[in-house]
Amino acid sequence: MSLARGAGARLEGTGPEPEGLGRFGSFGGRFIPETLVAALEELEREFRAAWGDASFRDELAALLTTYAGRPTPVTECHRLSERLGVRLLLKREDLTHTGSHKINNVLGQALLTQRMGKTRVIAETGAGQHGVATATACALFGLDCTVFMGAVDVERQALNVFRMRLLGAEVVPVHSGSATLKDAINETLRDWVATVEDTHYCVGSVVGPHPFPWIVREFQRVVGDEAREQCREILGGADPDVVVACVGGGSNAMGTFAGFTETGARLVGVEAGGLGLDSGKHGASVARGVPGVLHGARSLYLQDEEGQIKEAHSISAGLDYPGVGPEHAYFAEMGRAEYHNATDDEALEAIRLLSQTEGIIPALEPAHALAWLSAVAGSGVPSGSTVLVTLSGRGDKDAAQVARHFGEGDLE
Amino acid sequence: MRLEAELRAKRDAGRKLLVPYVTGGLGDRWVDVVAALAAAGADAIEVGIPFSDPVMDGPTIQEASQAALEGGVTPQGVVGALADSDAGVPLVVMTYYNPVLHAGHERFAAALAAAGVDGAIVPDLPVDELDGWGDAADAQGVETVLLAAPTTTDGRLAEICARSKGFIYGVSLLGVTGERRALSDMALTMGKRLKEATDLPALLGVGVSTPEQAVEAAAAADGVIVGSALVRRLLDGGGPEEAGAFVATLRAALDRG
Ligand SMILES: Cc1ncc(COP(=O)(O)O)c(C=O)c1O
């Protein structure tokens, strides 16, 4: 099989369904107001039918090919590999239309929205990449679009706010709570409770009530399925020793892992270390979270002694979430994947490193994955290992923020 | 089974039921507010346990929850204060599921029972996820009130009615809590569906804001729950007197019919 550009995206993989009412082990579930149950049941029925239907897969594959630019390449990083002493391959989700892996999921959910006959789409966004992807798909399909975004994120991702508005979406700043991704999800759920009859909630990561963690993983598995075949071409039939991705809610990581769960690869998710785990200001929900229920799913969340959800902190808006998708909680519990973290400063350094060794400017989120690798290459990851890192998005959206941190002043 | 027994007895005696909601820990005098609501004619009182992420609540109750949390209130603090209160009517806590799960089902249920709390409403715990909490609550005699929504299918409604205890809470519109200018058409349909589906006391809530709306909704069911309209008065600086006076106007309107 060839995954050269022009050959077109292929959607062949199917992963395990969650058990019972959306369970991954003891995680997952459907803990939401009664008002939403009927819509989630409809969505599950529609997705199951669509995903088993070759014509739906063909339609989505065609969109991913001709509109989103799939398959994305795997790039071997010669100079950085030499620097780190490992053989580094990057899965280039930064090269998709709209600039991150988020488009894969959104195009799938837009098709589902159409099948359900709904005319309006709502979404939460952190970094704005999921919001931009959703606004893009809604423009393409002629759907009304409203995106909820924490007021703090509206500030630090101004470029994406402009892009969403230009694409015709309404962007609603959310001021409640910590005014970041968690609060944007709360507000999107509140809108949905009122509008569920004609509105689809396009959840942007492998979080939320069943069936979202399953649907989003299946729509993102194209990342891992492509990467596995591409790695085998490059590595003479072998799988990489280590597969690494950053984890906010966990969709680029779960999509990547899905392609490698049957291989012997070590799976590593990298969470936001923020100002360091002991500072209490981080987004390391697997490392420091405890089981709880938020946004519809039982998973690992940062919370206090009373079960109040704590605010996360990350320089990267896309990782600034105090929880993780339930399948990650399950993978962590089972030991099928390991979860580490990288701090704000380490991520900033990794941006400079990749930019200057490979000419690729990554987004802040996947910079965390690279930062972890660069910290442990030669120790935690032995020299000579082959490593695949998913580069989930490109750095344009972060330019102004990163410039400020590098002391380059205000770009505007 | 005091909650259901008392509500049923009053309903059967021809009274329209009134259950006001107040956010626990909101202001220094919230326990006095609870007593004032009882004195003003509430048939049971719903006390909210503030949570950081109240997805079923609109701006008013969000603001109240945040203010209470900033004031340092905890779930144990609210439940403990209720133990010392003596309202004379059944008490029902409204709590999101995470604080319950975090404390542990058995521990939480035992704490409610020890505090003399009769029931619990957990709006993000639908009937299909009820088991763990439901069993623990049953074992302690805490009645778990389930919600039915306009989108609930008839099949689910039967299951919800079969498993709800205390009363059945009909959501009167599509949306989260908050005052509305008019009663939704869906309220009347909801009331009718509940009355056909069950003999449990059937109350309509979410959006019921004024005495007129309360009368209109109560005509289609056995009574109403009024939250945001009361909480807004407390956020605006009102105390037990204002809260009691507002509930007295609701009571009088319902009694006139
Ligand atoms: C480029 C990029 N990577 C990663 C993420 C984190 O999301 P997830 O963990 O679901 O992949 C985001 C979220 O906004 C993103 O924009």
XYZ file of C-alpha atoms and ligand atoms in Angstrom:
685
model
C 0.000 0.000 0.000
C 1.267 3.420 -0.797
C 0.715 6.442 1.339
C 2.417 8.890 -0.957
C 0.520 12.133 -1.398
C -2.027 11.747 -4.107
C -2.792 8.139 -3.210
C -5.628 9.350 -1.016
C -6.626 8.762 2.559
C -7.822 5.274 3.487
C -10.104 4.461 6.355
C -9.839 0.798 7.090
C -9.153 0.450 10.772
C -11.745 -0.111 13.459
C -10.893 -0.263 17.112
C -12.625 -1.923 20.042
C -15.974 -0.558 21.145
C -16.258 0.486 24.752
C -18.218 -1.978 26.888
C -21.629 -1.532 28.428
C -22.577 2.111 28.701
C -19.360 3.481 27.211
C -16.932 1.860 29.616
C -13.162 1.532 29.207
C -12.567 -0.622 32.261
C -14.126 1.382 35.072
C -13.755 4.662 33.175
C -16.121 6.416 30.756
C -19.899 6.319 31.021
C -22.699 8.770 30.380
C -23.091 11.061 33.370
C -25.132 13.901 31.931
C -28.473 15.616 32.474
C -31.452 13.530 31.379
C -32.264 16.131 28.709
C -29.235 15.014 26.659
C -29.708 11.256 26.845
C -31.925 10.991 23.776
C -29.455 12.955 21.634
C -26.527 10.818 22.773
C -28.475 7.660 22.010
C -29.310 8.972 18.545
C -25.677 9.900 17.948
C -24.509 6.450 18.993
C -26.980 4.752 16.655
C -26.019 7.045 13.794
C -22.293 6.608 14.318
C -22.510 2.839 14.583
C -24.468 2.658 11.340
C -22.196 5.119 9.543
C -18.920 3.607 10.662
C -20.025 0.196 9.460
C -21.093 1.632 6.111
C -18.515 1.581 3.317
C -20.131 4.532 1.559
C -19.791 6.721 4.673
C -16.132 5.773 4.990
C -15.559 6.513 1.318
C -17.204 9.903 1.653
C -15.115 10.793 4.694
C -11.937 9.451 3.083
C -12.580 11.598 0.023
C -13.013 14.691 2.190
C -9.871 13.890 4.145
C -7.997 13.540 0.857
C -9.263 16.382 -1.272
C -10.087 18.890 1.446
C -7.938 18.165 4.484
C -4.840 17.061 2.583
C -4.437 13.501 3.836
C -2.512 11.357 4.085
C -0.064 13.545 5.939
C 3.565 12.537 5.546
C 5.934 11.092 8.084
C 9.131 13.133 8.090
C 12.423 11.724 9.242
C 14.333 14.343 11.240
C 17.978 13.827 10.350
C 19.605 16.752 12.144
C 17.539 16.498 15.303
C 17.980 12.712 15.342
C 21.718 13.195 15.346
C 21.457 15.735 18.149
C 19.282 13.439 20.306
C 20.949 10.142 19.455
C 17.661 8.504 18.468
C 15.987 8.018 15.101
C 13.128 10.528 15.121
C 10.100 10.406 12.839
C 7.348 13.020 12.894
C 3.738 12.393 11.900
C 2.888 15.681 10.266
C -0.637 16.661 11.348
C 0.595 20.246 11.175
C 0.318 19.968 7.389
C -3.436 19.375 7.330
C -5.891 22.036 6.268
C -6.473 24.305 9.305
C -3.176 23.182 10.777
C -3.897 20.458 13.294
C -5.288 16.965 13.702
C -8.604 18.446 14.878
C -9.921 18.537 11.289
C -10.012 14.703 11.108
C -12.626 14.450 13.831
C -14.606 17.477 12.773
C -15.147 16.338 9.189
C -16.451 13.020 10.513
C -18.813 14.703 12.956
C -19.991 17.176 10.310
C -21.056 14.240 8.146
C -22.856 12.735 11.146
C -24.582 16.077 11.778
C -25.883 16.018 8.228
C -27.068 12.442 8.554
C -29.004 13.379 11.693
C -30.622 16.286 9.876
C -29.315 18.840 12.363
C -28.591 22.349 11.155
C -26.507 23.912 13.912
C -23.201 22.890 15.450
C -21.696 24.029 18.737
C -18.203 23.358 19.997
C -15.816 24.214 22.781
C -12.286 25.229 22.015
C -9.108 25.763 23.988
C -6.277 26.662 21.649
C -8.855 27.522 19.030
C -7.738 24.741 16.696
C -10.860 22.677 17.274
C -12.942 25.836 16.962
C -11.278 26.742 13.683
C -11.696 23.206 12.374
C -15.373 23.198 13.368
C -15.992 26.624 11.843
C -14.282 25.408 8.681
C -16.406 22.285 8.372
C -19.558 24.283 9.087
C -18.689 26.739 6.330
C -18.085 23.804 3.997
C -21.394 22.137 4.863
C -23.496 25.275 5.310
C -24.172 24.680 9.009
C -24.649 27.369 11.678
C -21.706 27.398 14.056
C -21.190 28.736 17.571
C -17.900 28.207 19.381
C -17.484 28.672 23.137
C -14.032 29.717 24.266
C -12.687 30.680 27.684
C -12.069 34.419 27.931
C -8.425 33.762 28.874
C -7.977 31.705 25.714
C -9.705 34.337 23.580
C -6.833 36.608 24.695
C -3.948 34.245 24.096
C -5.238 32.776 20.836
C -6.451 35.970 19.175
C -5.452 34.823 15.710
C -7.715 31.794 15.907
C -10.608 33.902 17.186
C -10.276 36.031 14.081
C -10.085 32.967 11.850
C -13.279 31.521 13.354
C -15.160 34.771 12.883
C -13.897 35.096 9.334
C -15.205 31.590 8.675
C -18.639 32.753 9.767
C -18.772 31.289 13.250
C -19.979 33.090 16.321
C -17.349 33.014 19.068
C -18.718 33.308 22.609
C -16.159 34.183 25.315
C -16.810 32.316 28.567
C -16.023 34.218 31.758
C -17.129 31.724 34.403
C -14.740 29.680 36.537
C -11.171 29.662 35.265
C -12.293 31.041 31.876
C -10.412 28.301 30.031
C -11.254 25.025 28.280
C -13.102 23.361 31.179
C -15.464 26.313 31.470
C -15.927 26.471 27.708
C -17.098 22.841 27.829
C -19.528 23.667 30.670
C -21.017 26.474 28.631
C -21.274 24.371 25.479
C -23.119 21.693 27.460
C -25.510 24.345 28.815
C -26.236 25.569 25.304
C -26.801 21.991 24.167
C -29.315 21.286 26.935
C -31.391 24.135 25.490
C -30.885 23.485 21.769
C -30.447 19.742 21.499
C -33.331 19.254 19.081
C -31.610 20.934 16.118
C -28.024 21.213 17.345
C -25.088 18.809 17.382
C -22.319 19.260 19.946
C -19.085 18.567 18.095
C -16.858 17.499 20.998
C -13.207 18.180 20.181
C -11.335 15.493 22.053
C -11.707 11.960 23.405
C -13.602 13.339 26.392
C -17.247 13.815 27.317
C -20.103 11.370 27.705
C -20.386 8.139 25.725
C -20.290 7.878 22.715
C -17.880 10.814 22.223
C -14.638 9.234 23.501
C -15.236 6.310 21.165
C -16.330 8.372 18.130
C -13.464 10.837 18.402
C -10.891 8.050 18.792
C -12.268 6.307 15.717
C -12.198 9.521 13.665
C -8.635 10.211 14.824
C -7.302 6.694 14.342
C -6.433 7.611 10.746
C -3.390 9.348 12.270
C -2.076 6.156 13.842
C -3.147 3.823 11.054
C -1.345 5.924 8.457
C 1.697 6.422 10.642
C 2.102 2.689 11.300
C 2.245 1.888 7.585
C 4.509 4.845 6.868
C 6.886 3.890 9.658
C 7.055 0.347 8.330
C 8.052 1.674 4.905
C 10.773 3.820 6.414
C 11.952 1.287 8.993
C 12.047 -1.709 6.666
C 8.906 -3.312 8.024
C 9.606 -2.579 11.680
C 7.481 -0.610 14.111
C 8.980 2.262 16.072
C 10.249 1.440 19.544
C 8.468 4.391 21.078
C 5.365 6.332 20.012
C 4.877 9.733 21.639
C 2.073 12.314 21.574
C 0.940 15.204 23.747
C -2.209 14.818 25.831
C -4.746 17.547 26.487
C -8.050 15.721 26.374
C -6.057 13.143 24.469
C -7.398 12.914 20.921
C -4.196 13.169 18.911
C -2.574 10.753 21.341
C -5.445 8.252 21.291
C -5.715 8.510 17.503
C -2.010 7.804 17.252
C -2.020 5.015 19.853
C -4.965 3.337 18.102
C -2.688 2.487 15.199
C -0.066 0.925 17.466
C -1.903 -0.875 20.262
C -1.371 -4.209 18.469
C 2.333 -3.560 17.973
C 5.110 -3.826 20.523
C 5.666 -0.066 20.567
C 5.961 1.704 23.892
C 3.147 4.284 23.981
C 3.878 7.568 25.727
C 1.486 10.434 26.405
C 2.995 13.762 27.468
C 0.896 16.016 29.662
C 1.343 19.668 30.515
C 3.817 20.043 33.368
C 3.071 23.764 33.570
C 5.257 25.391 36.189
C 6.215 21.942 37.538
C 4.059 19.287 39.201
C 4.941 20.392 42.725
C 3.874 23.966 41.982
C 0.290 22.722 41.687
C 0.067 24.699 38.435
C -0.054 22.109 35.694
C -2.368 19.987 33.563
C -1.011 16.571 34.504
C -4.320 14.794 35.107
C -2.944 11.267 34.829
C 0.023 11.983 37.092
C -1.843 13.979 39.714
C -5.534 13.420 39.068
C -7.869 11.084 40.916
C -10.946 9.258 39.624
C -14.002 11.451 39.349
C -16.825 12.469 37.040
C -16.757 15.629 34.953
C -18.255 16.513 31.588
C -20.072 13.232 31.397
C -17.296 10.716 31.959
C -15.626 8.918 34.828
C -11.914 9.528 34.402
C -8.921 11.123 36.121
C -9.353 14.753 37.128
C -7.437 17.317 39.142
C -9.594 18.007 42.178
C -9.421 19.096 45.797
C -10.272 17.105 48.935
C -13.983 17.898 48.494
C -14.259 16.846 44.870
C -14.234 20.381 43.473
C -12.450 20.466 40.131
C -9.200 22.425 40.206
C -8.001 24.804 37.547
C -5.301 23.460 35.298
C -2.375 25.532 34.142
C -0.426 25.307 30.931
C 1.254 27.783 28.627
C -0.542 25.838 25.937
C -4.273 26.500 25.758
C -4.857 23.093 24.157
C -3.420 21.251 27.165
C -4.972 23.514 29.800
C -7.605 21.010 30.948
C -7.863 19.371 34.393
C -8.851 15.976 33.017
C -8.087 13.364 30.410
C -10.216 11.136 28.209
C -11.453 7.929 29.875
C -9.587 5.594 27.543
C -6.315 7.221 28.603
C -7.247 6.685 32.249
C -7.815 3.043 31.328
C -4.538 2.741 29.393
C -2.715 4.283 32.360
C -4.352 1.884 34.810
C -3.613 -1.120 32.598
C -0.062 0.024 31.966
C -0.676 -0.056 28.199
C 0.593 3.513 27.907
C 2.827 5.640 30.126
C 2.199 9.271 30.888
C 4.921 11.817 31.489
C 5.031 15.577 31.344
C 7.012 18.578 30.179
C 6.950 22.073 31.657
C 6.065 25.355 29.993
C 9.732 26.296 29.725
C 10.753 22.931 28.308
C 8.021 23.210 25.658
C 9.212 26.685 24.658
C 12.759 25.378 24.317
C 11.507 22.492 22.170
C 9.851 24.948 19.805
C 13.205 26.606 19.233
C 14.929 23.243 18.887
C 12.651 21.824 16.196
C 12.452 25.133 14.354
C 16.216 25.482 14.129
C 17.194 21.873 13.454
C 14.415 20.878 11.053
C 12.753 24.066 9.825
C 9.433 23.036 11.349
C 7.702 25.371 13.819
C 5.468 23.234 16.029
C 2.464 24.331 18.070
C 2.983 24.601 21.826
C 1.003 21.404 22.441
C 3.151 18.910 20.487
C 6.233 20.843 21.620
C 5.548 19.147 24.976
C 5.962 15.730 23.346
C 9.242 16.800 21.761
C 10.400 18.362 25.020
C 9.880 15.112 26.894
C 11.791 13.190 24.243
C 14.643 15.630 24.232
C 14.889 15.387 28.038
C 15.022 11.576 28.134
C 16.780 10.703 24.853
C 19.795 8.646 25.815
C 18.361 7.712 29.222
C 14.637 6.916 29.503
C 14.640 6.372 25.742
C 17.902 4.524 24.964
C 20.204 5.849 22.260
C 19.505 4.280 18.905
C 15.768 3.874 19.546
C 13.327 4.626 16.776
C 10.749 7.158 17.933
C 7.575 8.428 16.308
C 6.244 11.737 17.601
C 2.875 13.054 16.453
C 3.270 16.682 15.526
C -0.364 17.524 16.190
C -0.285 21.094 14.927
C 1.715 23.964 13.572
C 2.988 26.933 15.517
C 1.431 29.892 13.700
C -1.338 30.310 16.266
C 1.212 30.599 19.065
C 3.608 33.019 17.376
C 2.568 36.126 19.329
C 2.580 34.324 22.681
C 5.904 32.598 22.059
C 7.496 35.849 20.868
C 6.540 37.466 24.161
C 8.127 34.611 26.103
C 11.274 34.834 24.030
C 11.466 38.535 24.857
C 10.731 39.572 21.300
C 8.020 41.950 22.470
C 4.602 42.399 20.978
C 4.104 41.208 17.411
C 0.914 43.162 16.885
C -39.655 7.532 53.267
C -40.630 10.805 54.865
C -40.227 12.912 51.723
C -42.600 10.916 49.569
C -45.013 10.242 52.426
C -45.358 13.894 53.382
C -45.662 15.175 49.836
C -48.136 12.485 48.907
C -50.289 13.167 51.973
C -50.424 16.900 51.269
C -51.065 16.341 47.584
C -53.877 13.918 48.362
C -55.352 16.484 50.725
C -55.687 18.835 47.756
C -52.677 21.060 48.335
C -50.368 22.173 45.516
C -46.784 21.425 46.485
C -44.088 24.063 46.703
C -40.383 23.224 46.898
C -38.050 26.230 46.898
C -34.343 25.848 46.146
C -31.561 27.673 47.932
C -27.807 27.404 47.428
C -26.175 26.034 50.581
C -23.503 28.308 52.007
C -24.739 31.403 50.177
C -24.275 34.205 52.703
C -23.948 33.962 56.482
C -27.630 33.436 57.117
C -28.505 30.704 54.660
C -29.603 28.311 57.403
C -32.009 30.981 58.620
C -33.219 31.303 55.038
C -34.064 27.598 55.065
C -36.111 28.053 58.238
C -37.848 31.106 56.773
C -38.827 29.160 53.643
C -40.382 26.450 55.792
C -42.261 29.005 57.865
C -43.546 30.669 54.678
C -45.226 27.491 53.475
C -42.630 25.385 51.644
C -43.568 21.696 51.606
C -39.957 20.576 51.286
C -36.733 22.481 50.702
C -34.059 21.782 48.134
C -30.583 22.806 49.263
C -27.863 23.031 46.620
C -24.371 21.816 47.429
C -22.107 24.183 45.486
C -19.935 22.578 42.812
C -17.183 24.083 40.686
C -18.763 23.010 37.394
C -22.560 23.229 37.574
C -23.554 22.322 34.015
C -27.316 22.201 34.645
C -27.311 25.717 36.086
C -27.710 29.092 34.447
C -26.021 32.370 35.460
C -27.917 32.968 38.726
C -27.177 29.663 40.412
C -23.670 29.627 38.915
C -23.032 32.961 40.583
C -24.476 31.747 43.868
C -22.385 28.566 43.755
C -19.221 30.479 43.007
C -19.904 32.981 45.802
C -20.533 30.159 48.269
C -17.365 28.330 47.210
C -15.333 31.510 47.523
C -16.805 31.836 51.005
C -15.181 28.492 51.782
C -18.246 26.263 51.898
C -17.764 22.501 51.535
C -20.238 19.645 51.010
C -19.642 18.506 54.588
C -20.193 22.063 55.775
C -23.581 22.284 54.078
C -24.726 18.883 55.276
C -23.423 19.566 58.777
C -25.304 22.859 58.971
C -28.506 21.110 57.900
C -28.065 18.675 60.792
C -28.296 21.600 63.170
C -31.238 23.224 61.413
C -34.784 22.474 62.381
C -36.914 23.402 59.407
C -39.762 21.052 60.207
C -40.209 20.033 56.545
C -38.323 17.419 54.512
C -34.920 18.476 53.169
C -33.491 17.410 49.830
C -29.945 18.162 48.752
C -29.167 18.926 45.124
C -25.610 17.893 44.329
C -23.641 17.167 41.212
C -22.245 13.668 41.138
C -18.527 14.303 41.576
C -18.633 15.411 45.220
C -20.721 12.301 45.971
C -18.300 10.007 44.165
C -15.343 11.720 45.778
C -16.712 11.246 49.287
C -17.798 7.696 48.460
C -21.396 6.576 47.920
C -21.801 4.940 51.335
C -20.141 7.741 53.239
C -22.130 10.424 51.488
C -25.429 8.620 51.990
C -24.635 7.990 55.660
C -23.743 11.658 56.189
C -27.053 12.764 54.657
C -29.005 10.317 56.771
C -27.168 11.363 59.925
C -27.960 15.010 59.183
C -31.642 14.220 58.789
C -31.632 14.948 55.054
C -34.495 13.050 53.438
C -33.618 13.074 49.768
C -31.074 13.825 47.071
C -31.234 15.141 43.520
C -28.174 14.416 41.372
C -28.818 16.076 38.007
C -25.887 14.509 36.166
C -26.723 10.969 37.286
C -29.353 9.664 34.882
C -31.261 6.474 35.616
C -28.850 4.251 33.636
C -25.934 5.319 35.850
C -27.881 5.274 39.116
C -26.921 1.894 40.573
C -23.956 2.554 42.874
C -25.387 5.697 44.425
C -28.964 4.431 44.329
C -28.122 1.325 46.355
C -26.157 3.297 48.943
C -28.923 5.873 49.260
C -31.616 3.195 49.578
C -29.647 1.489 52.314
C -29.632 4.723 54.309
C -33.253 5.599 53.576
C -32.244 8.626 51.486
C -34.783 9.105 48.690
C -33.163 9.827 45.294
C -35.372 12.021 43.139
C -34.912 11.437 39.396
C -35.464 13.962 36.641
C -37.496 13.552 33.479
C -37.005 15.907 30.535
C -39.066 16.933 27.525
C -36.722 14.798 25.402
C -37.211 11.688 27.556
C -38.862 8.899 25.585
C -41.947 7.161 26.959
C -39.960 3.993 27.549
C -37.370 5.800 29.635
C -40.038 7.791 31.442
C -41.580 4.573 32.726
C -38.195 3.402 33.996
C -37.443 6.772 35.605
C -40.813 6.844 37.348
C -40.302 3.291 38.572
C -36.971 4.170 40.170
C -37.554 7.716 41.389
C -38.166 8.140 45.102
C -39.716 11.013 47.009
C -41.182 12.640 43.955
C -40.537 12.914 40.238
C -38.874 16.084 38.983
C -40.157 17.145 35.569
C -37.882 19.570 33.731
C -40.316 22.133 32.387
C -38.308 23.267 29.372
C -35.246 22.590 27.258
C -32.534 24.419 29.098
C -30.671 25.015 32.326
C -31.925 26.710 35.479
C -32.693 30.424 35.331
C -35.634 32.785 35.324
C -37.814 32.980 32.242
C -40.393 35.545 31.207
C -43.056 32.961 30.486
C -43.721 29.337 31.233
C -42.677 27.054 28.391
C -45.386 25.154 26.504
C -43.347 22.106 27.303
C -44.165 22.484 31.004
C -47.796 21.598 30.524
C -46.990 18.652 28.288
C -44.408 17.466 30.803
C -46.898 17.708 33.664
C -49.477 15.753 31.724
C -46.985 13.034 30.798
C -45.845 12.673 34.402
C -49.381 12.429 35.733
C -50.171 9.720 33.203
C -46.988 7.803 33.930
C -46.930 7.728 37.731
C -48.735 8.210 40.991
C -45.591 9.689 42.600
C -45.929 13.372 43.475
C -45.011 15.132 40.210
C -43.280 18.489 40.423
C -42.233 20.806 37.627
C -39.074 22.851 37.903
C -36.415 24.795 35.950
C -37.562 28.185 34.776
C -40.609 28.527 37.041
C -40.114 32.127 38.155
C -43.278 33.936 39.265
C -46.437 33.204 41.255
C -48.445 33.257 37.997
C -46.124 30.753 36.349
C -46.200 28.587 39.471
C -49.997 28.449 39.378
C -50.006 27.648 35.671
C -47.443 24.851 36.045
C -48.974 23.443 39.211
C -52.277 23.066 37.399
C -50.659 20.519 35.099
C -48.857 18.647 37.888
C -48.794 18.368 41.683
C -46.583 21.343 42.328
C -43.465 23.300 41.479
C -39.813 23.830 42.324
C -38.636 27.448 42.297
C -34.894 28.138 42.343
C -33.293 30.997 40.435
C -36.055 33.505 41.187
C -35.412 32.973 44.892
C -31.630 32.817 44.640
C -31.530 36.066 42.679
C -33.271 37.813 45.565
C -30.577 36.494 47.893
C -27.779 37.559 45.535
C -29.371 41.012 45.413
C -28.826 41.270 49.146
C -32.059 39.800 50.451
C -32.053 37.750 53.654
C -34.461 35.373 55.387
C -37.228 38.001 55.487
C -37.195 38.668 51.722
C -36.850 34.961 50.957
C -39.743 34.127 53.243
C -41.872 36.908 51.792
C -41.285 35.704 48.218
C -42.150 32.119 49.104
C -45.240 33.348 50.940
C -46.461 35.010 47.721
C -45.879 31.744 45.846
C -47.732 29.827 48.576
C -50.661 32.209 48.549
C -50.944 32.071 44.754
C -50.864 28.269 44.745
C -53.476 28.088 47.499
C -55.765 30.435 45.572
C -55.155 28.305 42.464
C -2.191 21.321 18.003
C -2.900 20.704 19.136
N -2.415 19.597 19.695
C -3.019 19.014 20.747
C -4.160 19.534 21.308
C -4.716 18.855 22.509
O -5.867 18.116 22.257
P -5.849 16.527 22.240
O -5.182 16.086 23.491
O -7.281 16.163 22.187
O -5.114 16.083 21.044
C -4.728 20.674 20.752
C -5.970 21.237 21.323
O -6.397 22.295 21.075
C -4.080 21.267 19.638
O -4.574 22.383 19.069
